[in-house]
Short mmCIF file of C-alpha atoms in Angstrom, two decimals:
data_model
loop_
_atom_site.label_atom_id
_atom_site.label_comp_id
_atom_site.label_asym_id
_atom_site.label_seq_id
_atom_site.Cartn_x
_atom_site.Cartn_y
_atom_site.Cartn_z
CA MET A 1 99.87 27.00 203.27
CA THR A 2 96.77 28.98 203.85
CA ALA A 3 97.49 29.17 207.70
CA LYS A 4 101.15 30.29 207.27
CA LYS A 5 99.71 33.07 205.15
CA GLN A 6 97.50 34.33 208.06
CA THR A 7 100.08 33.96 210.42
CA ASN A 8 102.45 36.27 208.04
CA ALA A 9 99.57 38.88 207.62
CA PHE A 10 98.87 38.75 211.52
CA ILE A 11 102.49 39.42 212.00
CA SER A 12 102.87 42.00 209.24
CA PHE A 13 99.76 43.98 210.85
CA PHE A 14 101.43 43.99 214.13
CA GLU A 15 104.60 44.98 212.94
CA ARG A 16 102.99 47.83 210.96
CA ALA A 17 100.94 49.12 214.07
CA GLY A 18 104.09 48.98 216.17
CA ARG A 19 106.13 50.68 213.65
CA SER A 20 103.11 53.60 213.23
CA THR A 21 103.05 53.83 217.06
CA ILE A 22 106.90 54.13 217.51
CA HIS A 23 106.80 56.83 214.68
CA GLY A 24 103.55 58.64 216.51
CA ILE A 25 105.29 58.34 219.66
CA GLU A 26 108.68 60.03 217.91
CA GLU A 27 107.01 62.69 216.43
CA ILE A 28 105.29 63.53 219.88
CA GLY A 29 108.64 63.82 221.29
CA ASN A 30 110.20 65.92 218.40
CA GLY A 31 107.16 68.50 218.82
CA SER A 32 107.41 68.47 222.45
CA VAL A 33 111.13 69.19 222.35
CA MET A 34 110.53 71.73 219.88
CA VAL A 35 107.95 73.61 221.84
CA LEU A 36 110.60 73.71 225.07
CA GLU A 37 113.57 74.83 222.82
CA SER A 38 111.11 77.66 221.36
CA LEU A 39 110.51 78.81 224.60
CA TYR A 40 114.13 78.47 225.76
CA TRP A 41 115.30 81.09 222.86
CA THR A 42 112.23 83.13 223.32
CA PHE A 43 113.26 83.88 227.02
CA PHE A 44 116.83 83.01 226.96
CA GLY A 45 117.78 83.75 223.50
CA PHE A 46 119.30 87.05 224.24
CA THR A 47 121.73 85.53 226.96
CA VAL A 48 123.57 84.17 223.92
CA LYS A 49 122.88 87.23 221.60
CA GLN A 50 120.48 84.92 219.44
CA PRO A 51 117.00 86.29 220.20
CA VAL A 52 113.89 85.53 218.93
CA ARG A 53 113.23 88.49 216.07
CA MET A 54 110.24 90.67 217.02
CA ASN A 55 109.78 91.95 213.59
CA ALA A 56 109.74 87.83 212.47
CA ILE A 57 106.97 87.51 215.16
CA ILE A 58 104.83 90.52 213.79
CA GLN A 59 105.18 89.32 210.29
CA GLN A 60 103.96 85.82 211.45
CA MET A 61 100.91 87.59 213.37
CA MET A 62 100.17 89.52 210.26
CA GLU A 63 100.14 86.42 208.08
CA ILE A 64 98.35 84.25 210.68
CA GLY A 65 95.90 86.79 212.43
CA ILE A 66 95.44 89.88 210.44
CA SER A 67 94.91 88.36 206.87
CA ALA A 68 92.38 85.89 208.44
CA ILE A 69 90.03 88.13 210.08
CA PRO A 70 87.69 88.60 207.19
CA ILE A 71 87.30 84.62 206.62
CA ILE A 72 87.16 83.97 210.67
CA ALA A 73 84.51 86.90 210.91
CA MET A 74 82.36 85.37 208.03
CA LEU A 75 82.60 81.85 209.40
CA GLY A 76 81.92 82.56 213.02
CA GLY A 77 78.77 84.55 211.88
CA ALA A 78 77.64 81.68 209.66
CA ILE A 79 78.12 79.02 212.71
CA SER A 80 76.41 81.01 215.07
CA VAL A 81 73.30 81.99 213.10
CA THR A 82 73.08 78.39 211.87
CA LEU A 83 73.43 77.51 215.94
CA ALA A 84 70.72 80.06 216.66
CA ILE A 85 68.15 79.12 214.00
CA GLN A 86 68.71 75.30 215.21
CA GLY A 87 68.33 76.54 218.68
CA ILE A 88 65.16 78.33 218.30
CA TYR A 89 63.78 75.19 216.26
CA THR A 90 64.66 72.81 218.90
CA LEU A 91 63.66 75.15 222.05
CA ARG A 92 60.28 75.82 220.18
CA ILE A 93 58.97 72.47 220.80
CA PHE A 94 59.06 73.18 224.38
CA GLY A 95 58.02 77.02 223.95
CA ALA A 96 61.37 77.93 225.46
CA GLU A 97 62.74 79.62 222.36
CA SER A 98 63.28 82.75 224.33
CA HIS A 99 66.09 80.63 226.27
CA VAL A 100 68.38 80.39 223.18
CA THR A 101 70.49 83.01 223.94
CA ALA A 102 72.06 80.95 227.04
CA GLY A 103 73.00 77.90 225.09
CA LEU A 104 74.07 80.04 222.29
CA ALA A 105 76.51 82.26 224.51
CA PHE A 106 78.01 79.12 226.36
CA VAL A 107 78.65 77.08 222.93
CA VAL A 108 79.91 79.96 220.87
CA VAL A 109 82.49 81.43 223.47
CA ARG A 110 83.50 77.99 225.14
CA GLU A 111 83.50 75.58 222.10
CA PHE A 112 82.76 76.95 218.53
CA ALA A 113 84.90 80.16 218.26
CA PRO A 114 87.90 78.38 219.53
CA MET A 115 87.21 75.41 217.23
CA ILE A 116 86.41 76.90 214.11
CA THR A 117 89.37 79.98 214.47
CA GLY A 118 91.38 76.62 215.11
CA ILE A 119 90.46 74.96 212.29
CA LEU A 120 90.91 77.67 209.91
CA VAL A 121 94.26 78.42 211.09
CA ALA A 122 95.05 75.07 210.77
CA GLY A 123 93.93 75.25 207.27
CA ARG A 124 95.55 78.37 206.54
CA SER A 125 98.62 78.94 208.40
CA GLY A 126 99.75 75.23 209.90
CA SER A 127 99.64 74.00 206.18
CA ALA A 128 101.64 77.04 205.17
CA LEU A 129 104.06 76.48 207.94
CA ALA A 130 104.55 72.86 207.08
CA ALA A 131 104.96 73.35 203.29
CA ARG A 132 107.59 76.40 203.85
CA ILE A 133 109.55 73.99 206.36
CA GLY A 134 109.28 70.83 204.10
CA THR A 135 110.48 73.07 201.03
CA MET A 136 113.22 74.52 202.97
CA LYS A 137 114.22 71.27 204.16
CA ILE A 138 114.52 69.65 200.55
CA ASN A 139 116.32 72.82 199.50
CA GLN A 140 118.82 72.69 202.06
CA GLU A 141 118.00 75.92 203.44
CA ILE A 142 117.70 74.23 207.01
CA ASP A 143 121.13 72.84 206.66
CA ALA A 144 122.33 76.49 205.51
CA LEU A 145 120.91 77.79 208.92
CA LYS A 146 122.60 75.09 211.05
CA VAL A 147 125.99 75.74 209.18
CA MET A 148 125.46 79.46 209.83
CA GLY A 149 125.30 79.03 213.44
CA ILE A 150 121.52 80.01 213.44
CA SER A 151 119.24 77.71 215.11
CA PRO A 152 116.34 76.52 213.03
CA VAL A 153 113.94 76.34 215.99
CA ARG A 154 114.51 80.04 216.58
CA TYR A 155 114.81 81.36 213.25
CA LEU A 156 111.62 79.07 212.00
CA VAL A 157 109.78 77.63 214.78
CA ALA A 158 109.55 80.05 217.68
CA PRO A 159 108.06 83.05 215.64
CA PRO A 160 105.08 81.19 214.17
CA LEU A 161 104.24 79.50 217.46
CA ILE A 162 104.51 82.67 219.53
CA ALA A 163 102.37 84.69 217.00
CA MET A 164 99.89 81.72 217.08
CA MET A 165 99.76 81.66 220.83
CA VAL A 166 98.89 85.32 220.65
CA MET A 167 96.56 85.66 217.43
CA VAL A 168 94.56 82.36 217.77
CA PRO A 169 93.02 83.70 221.04
CA CYS A 170 92.46 87.04 219.59
CA LEU A 171 90.73 85.68 216.41
CA SER A 172 88.94 83.44 218.81
CA ILE A 173 87.37 86.27 220.72
CA MET A 174 86.66 88.29 217.37
CA SER A 175 84.90 84.99 216.01
CA ALA A 176 82.69 84.95 219.21
CA VAL A 177 81.83 88.58 219.49
CA PHE A 178 80.77 88.70 215.74
CA GLY A 179 79.41 85.35 215.82
CA LEU A 180 77.06 86.41 218.85
CA PHE A 181 76.23 89.83 216.98
CA MET A 182 75.31 88.19 213.84
CA ALA A 183 73.14 85.80 215.90
CA GLY A 184 71.70 88.62 217.86
CA LEU A 185 70.70 89.94 214.55
CA TYR A 186 68.64 86.76 213.78
CA ILE A 187 67.35 86.47 217.12
CA ASN A 188 65.94 89.87 216.74
CA HIS A 189 64.65 89.39 213.53
CA ASP A 190 62.75 86.00 214.36
CA LEU A 191 61.95 86.59 218.33
CA GLY A 192 61.64 90.15 218.36
CA ILE A 193 64.31 90.39 221.24
CA SER A 194 66.05 93.52 221.02
CA LEU A 195 69.69 93.75 220.83
CA SER A 196 70.37 95.48 224.00
CA ALA A 197 68.03 93.05 225.83
CA TYR A 198 70.21 90.05 224.00
CA THR A 199 73.34 91.66 225.10
CA ASP A 200 72.25 91.94 228.59
CA GLN A 201 71.32 88.49 228.54
CA ILE A 202 74.68 87.39 227.39
CA ILE A 203 76.59 89.52 229.82
CA ASP A 204 74.41 88.06 232.92
CA ILE A 205 75.10 84.36 231.47
CA LEU A 206 78.66 84.14 230.53
CA LYS A 207 81.16 84.29 233.56
CA VAL A 208 84.62 85.07 233.32
CA GLU A 209 85.63 81.51 233.57
CA ASP A 210 83.51 80.74 230.62
CA ILE A 211 85.66 83.41 228.55
CA LEU A 212 88.97 81.92 230.00
CA GLN A 213 87.89 78.38 228.87
CA GLY A 214 87.62 79.70 225.15
CA LEU A 215 90.77 81.55 225.43
CA GLY A 216 92.75 78.89 227.27
CA LYS A 217 91.56 76.22 224.36
CA SER A 218 92.49 78.42 221.67
CA ALA A 219 95.88 78.58 223.03
CA ILE A 220 96.32 75.19 223.28
CA TYR A 221 95.02 74.68 219.60
CA ALA A 222 97.57 77.20 218.74
CA ILE A 223 100.61 74.97 219.98
CA GLU A 224 98.82 71.98 218.29
CA ILE A 225 98.64 73.53 214.89
CA ALA A 226 102.28 74.93 214.89
CA VAL A 227 103.98 71.91 216.37
CA ILE A 228 101.85 69.44 213.73
CA GLY A 229 102.88 71.89 210.99
CA VAL A 230 106.54 72.02 212.06
CA VAL A 231 106.84 68.20 212.87
CA ASN A 232 105.46 67.63 209.50
CA GLY A 233 107.51 69.89 207.69
CA ALA A 234 110.64 68.63 208.94
CA SER A 235 109.74 64.79 208.03
CA VAL A 236 109.55 66.01 204.51
CA SER A 237 111.44 63.66 202.14
CA GLY A 238 111.14 62.95 198.31
CA GLY A 239 111.02 66.31 196.87
CA ALA A 240 107.65 68.48 196.14
CA GLU A 241 105.55 65.55 196.31
CA GLY A 242 106.68 64.82 199.68
CA VAL A 243 105.90 68.48 200.28
CA GLY A 244 102.29 68.16 199.14
CA LYS A 245 101.94 65.10 201.42
CA ALA A 246 103.17 66.52 204.37
CA THR A 247 100.67 69.83 204.24
CA THR A 248 97.91 67.46 203.52
CA ARG A 249 98.71 65.45 206.60
CA SER A 250 99.58 68.32 208.85
CA VAL A 251 96.07 69.85 208.14
CA VAL A 252 94.12 66.47 209.15
CA GLN A 253 96.10 65.72 212.28
CA ALA A 254 95.68 69.68 213.43
CA ILE A 255 92.11 69.35 212.63
CA SER A 256 91.77 66.05 214.21
CA ALA A 257 93.80 67.07 217.26
CA ILE A 258 91.55 70.28 217.79
CA ILE A 259 88.47 68.25 217.85
CA VAL A 260 89.91 65.36 220.20
CA THR A 261 91.28 68.17 222.43
CA ALA A 262 88.10 69.97 222.78
CA MET A 263 86.20 66.72 223.41
CA VAL A 264 88.72 65.93 226.17
CA ILE A 265 88.65 69.66 227.78
CA VAL A 266 84.72 69.35 227.80
CA ILE A 267 84.73 65.94 229.30
CA LEU A 268 87.40 67.08 232.19
CA SER A 269 85.45 70.64 232.82
CA THR A 270 81.99 70.01 232.26
CA VAL A 271 81.18 66.03 233.14
CA MET B 1 161.63 67.55 216.40
CA SER B 2 160.48 71.26 216.77
CA ASP B 3 161.98 71.66 213.18
CA VAL B 4 159.74 69.09 212.10
CA ALA B 5 156.68 70.21 213.59
CA ALA B 6 157.36 73.70 212.63
CA SER B 7 157.85 72.55 208.69
CA GLU B 8 154.42 70.44 209.03
CA PRO B 9 151.32 72.40 207.58
CA THR B 10 148.70 73.74 209.87
CA LYS B 11 145.51 71.34 209.66
CA VAL B 12 142.34 73.20 210.00
CA ILE B 13 140.25 69.77 209.76
CA GLU B 14 141.46 66.41 210.92
CA VAL B 15 139.46 63.47 211.01
CA GLU B 16 140.52 59.82 212.27
CA ASP B 17 138.74 56.48 211.75
CA LEU B 18 135.37 58.25 211.09
CA VAL B 19 132.56 55.79 210.91
CA ALA B 20 128.87 56.72 210.28
CA HIS B 21 125.48 54.85 209.75
CA TYR B 22 122.57 55.91 208.42
CA GLY B 23 120.06 53.46 210.17
CA ASP B 24 121.58 50.27 209.88
CA ARG B 25 123.52 51.11 206.91
CA GLU B 26 127.31 51.82 207.37
CA ILE B 27 128.09 55.05 205.06
CA LEU B 28 131.68 55.80 206.20
CA LYS B 29 134.03 52.97 207.25
CA GLY B 30 136.89 54.37 209.28
CA VAL B 31 137.78 57.41 206.97
CA THR B 32 140.89 59.08 208.21
CA MET B 33 141.86 62.64 206.40
CA ASP B 34 142.93 66.06 206.87
CA VAL B 35 142.61 69.72 205.14
CA ARG B 36 145.43 71.91 205.42
CA ASP B 37 145.41 75.87 206.00
CA GLY B 38 144.97 77.76 202.76
CA GLU B 39 144.77 74.36 200.62
CA ILE B 40 141.73 73.38 198.17
CA MET B 41 140.88 70.08 198.82
CA VAL B 42 138.66 68.01 196.27
CA ILE B 43 136.62 64.97 197.50
CA MET B 44 135.94 62.56 194.68
CA GLY B 45 134.18 59.25 194.14
CA GLY B 46 131.40 57.63 192.31
CA SER B 47 127.90 57.84 192.97
CA GLY B 48 126.95 56.52 196.53
CA SER B 49 130.78 56.50 197.31
CA GLY B 50 129.78 58.60 200.32
CA LYS B 51 131.63 62.17 199.07
CA SER B 52 128.35 64.06 200.04
CA THR B 53 127.90 62.35 203.33
CA LEU B 54 131.47 62.86 204.30
CA LEU B 55 130.77 66.62 203.23
CA ARG B 56 127.91 66.58 205.63
CA PHE B 57 130.08 65.13 208.54
CA LEU B 58 132.87 67.81 208.03
CA MET B 59 130.68 70.42 208.16
CA ALA B 60 129.09 68.78 211.57
CA LEU B 61 125.57 68.48 210.14
CA GLU B 62 125.53 65.02 211.31
CA MET B 63 126.08 62.73 214.24
CA LYS B 64 129.04 60.28 213.52
CA THR B 65 128.96 56.60 215.15
CA SER B 66 132.59 56.72 216.13
CA GLY B 67 136.09 58.22 215.31
CA ARG B 68 137.59 61.78 216.05
CA MET B 69 137.05 64.93 214.27
CA LYS B 70 138.83 68.20 215.07
CA ILE B 71 137.86 71.31 213.30
CA LEU B 72 139.98 74.39 213.67
CA GLY B 73 141.86 72.50 216.37
CA GLN B 74 138.71 72.13 218.42
CA ASP B 75 137.66 68.50 219.11
CA ILE B 76 133.76 68.66 218.25
CA ASP B 77 132.96 66.32 220.70
CA THR B 78 134.09 68.27 223.49
CA LEU B 79 132.50 71.53 222.52
CA THR B 80 129.51 73.14 224.28
CA SER B 81 126.73 74.37 222.24
CA ARG B 82 127.87 77.90 222.41
CA GLU B 83 131.58 77.00 221.36
CA PHE B 84 130.01 74.85 218.64
CA THR B 85 127.93 77.98 217.51
CA ASP B 86 131.18 80.15 217.49
CA LEU B 87 132.79 77.55 215.62
CA ARG B 88 130.32 77.49 212.73
CA LYS B 89 130.89 81.39 212.33
CA LYS B 90 133.90 80.09 211.29
CA LEU B 91 132.70 78.01 208.48
CA GLY B 92 131.12 78.88 205.22
CA VAL B 93 129.03 76.42 202.98
CA ALA B 94 127.78 76.93 199.43
CA PHE B 95 125.32 73.94 198.93
CA GLN B 96 124.63 72.33 195.67
CA GLY B 97 121.48 74.17 194.90
CA GLY B 98 122.26 77.18 196.46
CA ALA B 99 119.79 77.07 199.38
CA LEU B 100 118.99 80.67 199.25
CA PHE B 101 116.14 81.69 201.18
CA SER B 102 113.40 82.05 198.83
CA SER B 103 111.63 84.72 200.92
CA LEU B 104 114.35 87.06 201.19
CA THR B 105 116.20 88.92 198.25
CA VAL B 106 119.75 88.08 197.35
CA GLY B 107 120.98 91.11 199.45
CA GLU B 108 119.12 89.80 202.43
CA ASN B 109 120.05 86.46 202.09
CA ILE B 110 123.95 87.56 202.10
CA MET B 111 123.28 89.70 205.29
CA LEU B 112 121.50 87.26 207.17
CA PRO B 113 124.74 85.77 208.99
CA LEU B 114 125.80 89.34 209.61
CA TYR B 115 122.43 90.41 211.05
CA GLU B 116 122.27 87.01 213.50
CA HIS B 117 125.79 87.08 214.38
CA THR B 118 127.26 90.72 214.75
CA ASP B 119 126.48 93.93 216.10
CA LEU B 120 126.76 96.09 212.79
CA ASP B 121 124.29 98.59 211.61
CA ALA B 122 121.97 98.06 208.66
CA MET B 123 124.33 100.57 206.40
CA THR B 124 127.60 98.59 207.00
CA MET B 125 126.01 95.46 206.76
CA GLU B 126 124.46 96.66 203.19
CA ILE B 127 128.00 97.61 202.20
CA MET B 128 129.48 94.33 203.12
CA ALA B 129 127.00 92.54 201.34
CA ARG B 130 127.46 94.57 198.39
CA MET B 131 131.21 93.86 198.57
CA LYS B 132 130.74 90.25 198.52
CA LEU B 133 128.30 90.25 195.50
CA GLU B 134 130.98 92.25 193.71
CA VAL B 135 133.57 89.57 194.25
CA VAL B 136 131.28 87.09 192.90
CA GLU B 137 130.49 89.46 190.08
CA LEU B 138 126.70 89.94 190.78
CA GLY B 139 127.25 93.49 191.88
CA GLY B 140 123.72 95.53 191.53
CA PHE B 141 121.76 92.18 191.91
CA GLU B 142 121.18 92.72 195.83
CA ASN B 143 117.21 93.60 195.27
CA LEU B 144 116.29 90.56 193.14
CA MET B 145 114.58 87.56 194.66
CA PRO B 146 116.57 84.41 194.03
CA ALA B 147 113.73 83.00 191.95
CA GLU B 148 114.77 85.95 189.57
CA LEU B 149 118.24 84.73 189.20
CA SER B 150 119.89 81.64 186.68
CA GLY B 151 121.55 78.55 188.06
CA GLY B 152 124.86 80.07 187.90
CA MET B 153 123.92 83.37 189.60
CA ILE B 154 122.40 81.39 192.41
CA LYS B 155 125.50 79.51 192.96
CA ARG B 156 127.48 82.82 193.05
CA ALA B 157 125.05 84.41 195.45
CA ALA B 158 125.63 81.14 197.76
CA PHE B 159 129.07 81.87 197.45
CA ALA B 160 128.88 85.31 198.45
CA ARG B 161 126.42 84.32 201.52
CA ALA B 162 128.95 81.44 202.40
CA VAL B 163 132.18 84.12 202.65
CA VAL B 164 130.33 87.24 204.04
CA MET B 165 131.68 86.09 207.41
CA ASP B 166 135.35 85.63 206.00
CA PRO B 167 135.14 81.92 207.22
CA ARG B 168 138.13 79.89 207.84
CA ILE B 169 136.73 76.91 206.00
CA LEU B 170 134.54 77.03 203.03
CA PHE B 171 132.73 73.97 201.89
CA CYS B 172 131.41 73.67 198.42
CA ASP B 173 128.76 70.82 197.38
CA GLU B 174 129.07 69.96 193.63
CA PRO B 175 129.75 73.74 192.47
CA SER B 176 129.40 72.96 188.90
CA ALA B 177 126.66 70.58 188.98
CA GLY B 178 123.93 71.26 186.34
CA LEU B 179 125.84 74.29 184.92
CA ASP B 180 127.26 74.60 181.28
CA PRO B 181 131.02 74.26 180.77
CA ALA B 182 131.77 78.17 180.67
CA VAL B 183 129.85 79.02 183.69
CA ALA B 184 131.38 75.75 185.47
CA SER B 185 134.84 77.12 184.61
CA ALA B 186 134.07 80.66 185.88
CA LEU B 187 132.94 79.16 189.15
CA ASP B 188 136.32 77.26 189.36
CA ASP B 189 138.04 80.39 188.92
CA LEU B 190 136.04 82.13 191.58
CA ILE B 191 137.05 79.36 194.09
CA LEU B 192 140.65 80.03 193.09
CA ASN B 193 140.24 83.59 193.79
CA LEU B 194 138.62 83.06 197.01
CA ARG B 195 141.37 80.85 198.29
CA ASP B 196 143.95 83.51 196.85
CA ALA B 197 142.36 86.64 198.17
CA MET B 198 140.72 85.57 201.18
CA GLY B 199 143.07 82.69 202.33
CA MET B 200 140.77 80.29 203.17
CA SER B 201 140.93 76.44 203.05
CA ILE B 202 138.20 75.36 200.65
CA VAL B 203 136.79 71.66 200.62
CA VAL B 204 134.87 70.98 197.46
CA VAL B 205 132.96 67.93 196.66
CA THR B 206 132.55 67.04 192.76
CA HIS B 207 132.32 64.23 190.51
CA GLU B 208 133.50 66.89 187.51
CA LEU B 209 137.11 65.55 186.68
CA GLU B 210 138.09 68.60 184.94
CA SER B 211 136.82 71.09 187.75
CA ALA B 212 138.75 68.79 190.12
CA PHE B 213 142.05 68.89 188.42
CA LYS B 214 141.94 72.48 187.70
CA ILE B 215 141.24 73.78 191.37
CA ALA B 216 142.84 70.92 193.61
CA ASP B 217 145.98 71.15 195.65
CA ARG B 218 145.03 67.52 197.16
CA ILE B 219 142.44 65.34 196.15
CA THR B 220 140.58 62.55 198.06
CA ILE B 221 138.98 59.73 196.38
CA LEU B 222 136.37 57.85 198.42
CA ASP B 223 135.14 54.37 197.25
CA ARG B 224 132.39 52.65 198.93
CA GLY B 225 132.59 54.43 202.18
CA HIS B 226 136.67 53.80 202.07
CA ILE B 227 139.33 56.31 201.22
CA LEU B 228 141.21 54.74 198.23
CA MET B 229 143.61 57.42 197.86
CA ILE B 230 144.77 61.08 198.95
CA GLY B 231 147.03 62.85 196.95
CA THR B 232 148.00 65.60 194.56
CA VAL B 233 146.71 65.78 190.97
CA GLU B 234 149.77 64.25 189.67
CA GLU B 235 149.63 61.45 192.17
CA VAL B 236 146.04 60.92 191.36
CA ARG B 237 146.30 60.77 187.60
CA LYS B 238 149.51 58.36 188.00
CA SER B 239 147.58 55.92 190.51
CA SER B 240 147.81 52.48 189.16
CA ASN B 241 144.69 51.61 191.21
CA GLU B 242 142.01 50.07 188.84
CA ARG B 243 139.02 51.65 190.53
CA ILE B 244 140.94 55.20 190.57
CA TYR B 245 141.69 54.42 186.74
CA ASN B 246 137.80 53.53 186.30
CA LEU B 247 136.74 56.82 187.85
CA LEU B 248 139.12 58.86 185.88
CA ASN B 249 138.34 57.24 182.61
CA ARG B 250 134.53 57.26 183.45
CA ILE B 251 134.18 53.42 183.07
CA PRO B 252 131.09 52.43 184.82
CA ASP B 253 131.20 50.33 187.80
CA ASN B 254 128.27 48.21 188.24
CA GLU B 255 129.57 46.56 191.51
CA ASN B 256 128.83 50.00 193.30
CA LEU B 257 125.03 49.55 192.50
CA ASP B 258 123.63 48.99 196.04
CA PRO B 259 119.95 47.75 195.62
CA ASP B 260 118.60 48.98 198.78
CA GLU B 261 120.57 52.17 198.24
CA TYR B 262 119.12 52.56 194.74
CA LEU B 263 115.67 51.69 196.01
CA ALA B 264 115.90 54.26 198.73
CA ARG B 265 117.05 57.10 196.55
CA LEU B 266 114.31 56.11 194.01
CA THR B 267 111.64 56.40 196.46
CA GLY B 268 113.13 59.55 198.29
CA GLU B 269 113.26 57.38 201.42
CA ASP B 270 116.26 58.69 202.78
CA ALA B 271 116.84 57.42 206.40
CA THR B 272 118.06 60.58 207.38
CA THR B 273 114.86 62.59 206.32
CA TRP B 274 112.20 60.32 208.33
CA SER B 275 110.62 62.41 211.12
CA GLU B 276 114.01 64.25 211.99
CA PRO B 277 114.01 66.83 214.47
CA LEU B 278 114.92 70.46 213.32
#
């Protein structure tokens, strides 16, 4: 009897694992199709008189980008100052604290600015996208779009996707600049290095490839946030509670995706 | 022969042996019906009979398993994406909950199909939206948000949006649901007025007997995915079928209670809403 129960639990475990895997693959497939479809509508929508509307993109840019500037600047500054403090503390052991700028410049521009920006946009805008699409789905607004002959992907997915692909790299640059400036103020205070000397050091150390790496990562994070938000919103069922669950799931998945992607890229590009 | 053909009413929707599944569950089991030009066809049935599902298929919102369907003479299986979009411009839908876009004003909601599908200037679109709002007796409400409207007003605004492109076919899902009798009766009058004034064919799904008998030219009665009967109001009233009698006399039919379906509804786990692409 016990052996039979164990066998059943064993089968049940693999059944659940298999189902989750299929679900995951299905969601990745749906997300990929939505990205391709969004690109189609963006570049070829005008050929069938259904362009992606510029005012919708600008509105999304305002929501995703402009209104996020204060919080991203504040967190970018806080993280960079923390890194500067920890860097000076660690390097002081070896008497090399004056080299803190090099590590700081690389880690902020290549990793932390894109990552913090991505995480914040996932929390603010990815979740809002999932909630919006989920609510529209349960209110039959997406069906209404379809029956009106308006592609939901063109109307709902393409504008935030494009807006995120533009705004996340811009916010990431702003976060890096503001963060390095704040860290420079701390370094000036702690080590007595002037801001102009600090700026010269950063300009000497950073190469174009470092900046491009940061921007490239930001663009990838933007796609991940948009796709995860849309896929979770589109899979909503069960009313308001379902919307809440999808919103939470989209934030968790987007942040996880950003961190794992950062690790994979840094392994591929650095090791 | 040609005289017979000439006397036959034009059909705007033709469905032949439509079979549809949600997952493994067969929802529609060989439905054959048609909707004639200029008529109001009411689809009735008990809970779980498949009437709302049938409406979704008639609106081409779902993929059927088998069968043939023609809308305005066009076989939907043979249409290209562009032809399909053009066809949809000739359809209007008033959903049960209105499905107005909550981020747009009432006027913007009504103008949306015009904005997306026509080259009209903003002024003309505004005038057309105001005219449609007048038709549904909501003149002056164009600047309000949907959240500021009552349930009956939302349904009226949804009708205005559904007819703004002057569609050939209007679909209405449970127009009277959740409304008090006076408002429900006014919506029935609106449906009749729209048909008479604009000459469109209207397909209405409802479980309100009074409403159905008031507006219907013909009634389709669905039961467990099958069509029990298609006929005029008088024919339906005189039917000797026991299940139709139960439906018309509001006698509960416990045999209709499918445990799986009941559980799926209770938990909100509808097979169509699981990880569905947009």
